[in-house]
Coordinates of C-alpha atoms in Angstrom, one line a residue:
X1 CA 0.0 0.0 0.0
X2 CA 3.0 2.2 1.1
X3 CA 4.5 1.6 -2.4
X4 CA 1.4 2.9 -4.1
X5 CA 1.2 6.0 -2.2
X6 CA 4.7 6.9 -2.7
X7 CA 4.3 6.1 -6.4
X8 CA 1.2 8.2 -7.1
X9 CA 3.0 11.0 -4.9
X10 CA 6.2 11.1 -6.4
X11 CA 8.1 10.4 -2.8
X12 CA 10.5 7.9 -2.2
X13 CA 10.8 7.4 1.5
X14 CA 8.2 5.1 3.9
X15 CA 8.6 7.5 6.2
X16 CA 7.5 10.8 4.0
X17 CA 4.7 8.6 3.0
X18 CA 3.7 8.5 7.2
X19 CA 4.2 11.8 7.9
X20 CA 2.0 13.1 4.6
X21 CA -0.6 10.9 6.3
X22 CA -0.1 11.9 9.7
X23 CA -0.7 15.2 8.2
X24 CA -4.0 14.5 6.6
X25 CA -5.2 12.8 10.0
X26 CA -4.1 16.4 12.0
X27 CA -5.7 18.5 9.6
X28 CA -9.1 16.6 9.0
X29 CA -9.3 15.9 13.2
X30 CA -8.2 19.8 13.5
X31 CA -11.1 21.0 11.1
X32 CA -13.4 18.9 13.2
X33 CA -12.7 20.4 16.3
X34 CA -12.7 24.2 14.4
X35 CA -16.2 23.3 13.2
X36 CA -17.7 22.2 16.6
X37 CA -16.5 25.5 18.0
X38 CA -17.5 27.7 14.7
X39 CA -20.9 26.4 13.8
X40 CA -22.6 27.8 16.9
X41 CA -20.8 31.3 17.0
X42 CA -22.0 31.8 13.0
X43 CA -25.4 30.8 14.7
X44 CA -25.8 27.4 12.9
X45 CA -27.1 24.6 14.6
X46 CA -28.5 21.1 14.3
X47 CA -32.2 22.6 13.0
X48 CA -30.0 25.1 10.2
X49 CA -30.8 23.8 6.9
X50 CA -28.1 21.6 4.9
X51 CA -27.8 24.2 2.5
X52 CA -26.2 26.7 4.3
X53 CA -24.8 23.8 6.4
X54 CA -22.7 23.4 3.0
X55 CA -21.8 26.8 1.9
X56 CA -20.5 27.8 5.0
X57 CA -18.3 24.5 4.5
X58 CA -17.2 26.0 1.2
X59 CA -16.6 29.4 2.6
X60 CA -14.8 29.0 5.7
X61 CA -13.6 25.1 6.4
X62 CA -12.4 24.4 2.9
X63 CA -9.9 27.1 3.0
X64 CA -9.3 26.5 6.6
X65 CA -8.3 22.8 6.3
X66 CA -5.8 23.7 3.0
X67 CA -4.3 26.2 5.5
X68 CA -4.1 23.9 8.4
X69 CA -2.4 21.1 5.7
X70 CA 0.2 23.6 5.2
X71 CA 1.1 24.3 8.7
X72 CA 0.9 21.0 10.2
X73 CA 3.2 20.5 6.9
X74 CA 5.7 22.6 8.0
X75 CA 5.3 21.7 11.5
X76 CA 6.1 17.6 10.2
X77 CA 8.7 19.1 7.8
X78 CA 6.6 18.0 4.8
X79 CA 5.9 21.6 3.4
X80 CA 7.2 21.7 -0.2
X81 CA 4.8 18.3 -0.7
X82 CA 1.7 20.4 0.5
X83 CA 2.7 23.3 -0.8
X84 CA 2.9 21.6 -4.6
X85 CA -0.5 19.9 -4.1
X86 CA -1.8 23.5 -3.2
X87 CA -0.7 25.2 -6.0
X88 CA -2.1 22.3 -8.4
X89 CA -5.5 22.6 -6.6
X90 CA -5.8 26.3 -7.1
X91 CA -4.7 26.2 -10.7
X92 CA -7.4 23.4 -11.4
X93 CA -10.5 25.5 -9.3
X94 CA -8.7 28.7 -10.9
X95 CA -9.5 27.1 -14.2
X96 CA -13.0 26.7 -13.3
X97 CA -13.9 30.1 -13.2
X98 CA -11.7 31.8 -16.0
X99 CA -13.4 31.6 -19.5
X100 CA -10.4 30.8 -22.1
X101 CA -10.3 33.2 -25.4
X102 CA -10.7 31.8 -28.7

């Protein structure tokens, strides 16, 4: 499974391939814990509709959790991996919303 990983993210060592994980788990467990204190002070609760549920997802976790991956990144000396993956992801949504001339 290791081999895979490191394959599909251009790494060579096991333990990279730990630490990029360990820095998944941080950041999704950290983004969690954000939301469970966030939610209630933007006043939404269990009775808020999913809709706005979602787009405050979009707006404020989404960009929160890419931050956090960076950080915890840094922190797990794993930064120029995160940093790459970033910059693809905001090319790609980047591409979504600029109209190419003919």
């Amino acid at each position: 499974m290791l081999d895979k990983l490191k394959k599909k993210w251009g790494i060579k060592s096991n333990l990279q391939a730990i630490l990029i994980m360990v820095v998944f788990s941080l950041a999704g467990s950290s983004i969690v814990w954000v939301r469970r204190l966030v939610f209630p002070l933007m006043g939404i609760h269990e009775s808020t509709p999913f809709w706005i549920k979602f787009f405050a997802w979009l707006a404020v976790f989404f960009p929160t959790y890419q931050i956090m991956l960076l950080v915890f990144g840094f922190l797990l000396g794993q930064f120029p991996f995160f940093w790459e993956k970033e910059k693809k992801m905001v090319r790609a949504i980047g591409r979504i919303f600029v109209k190419k001339s003919s």
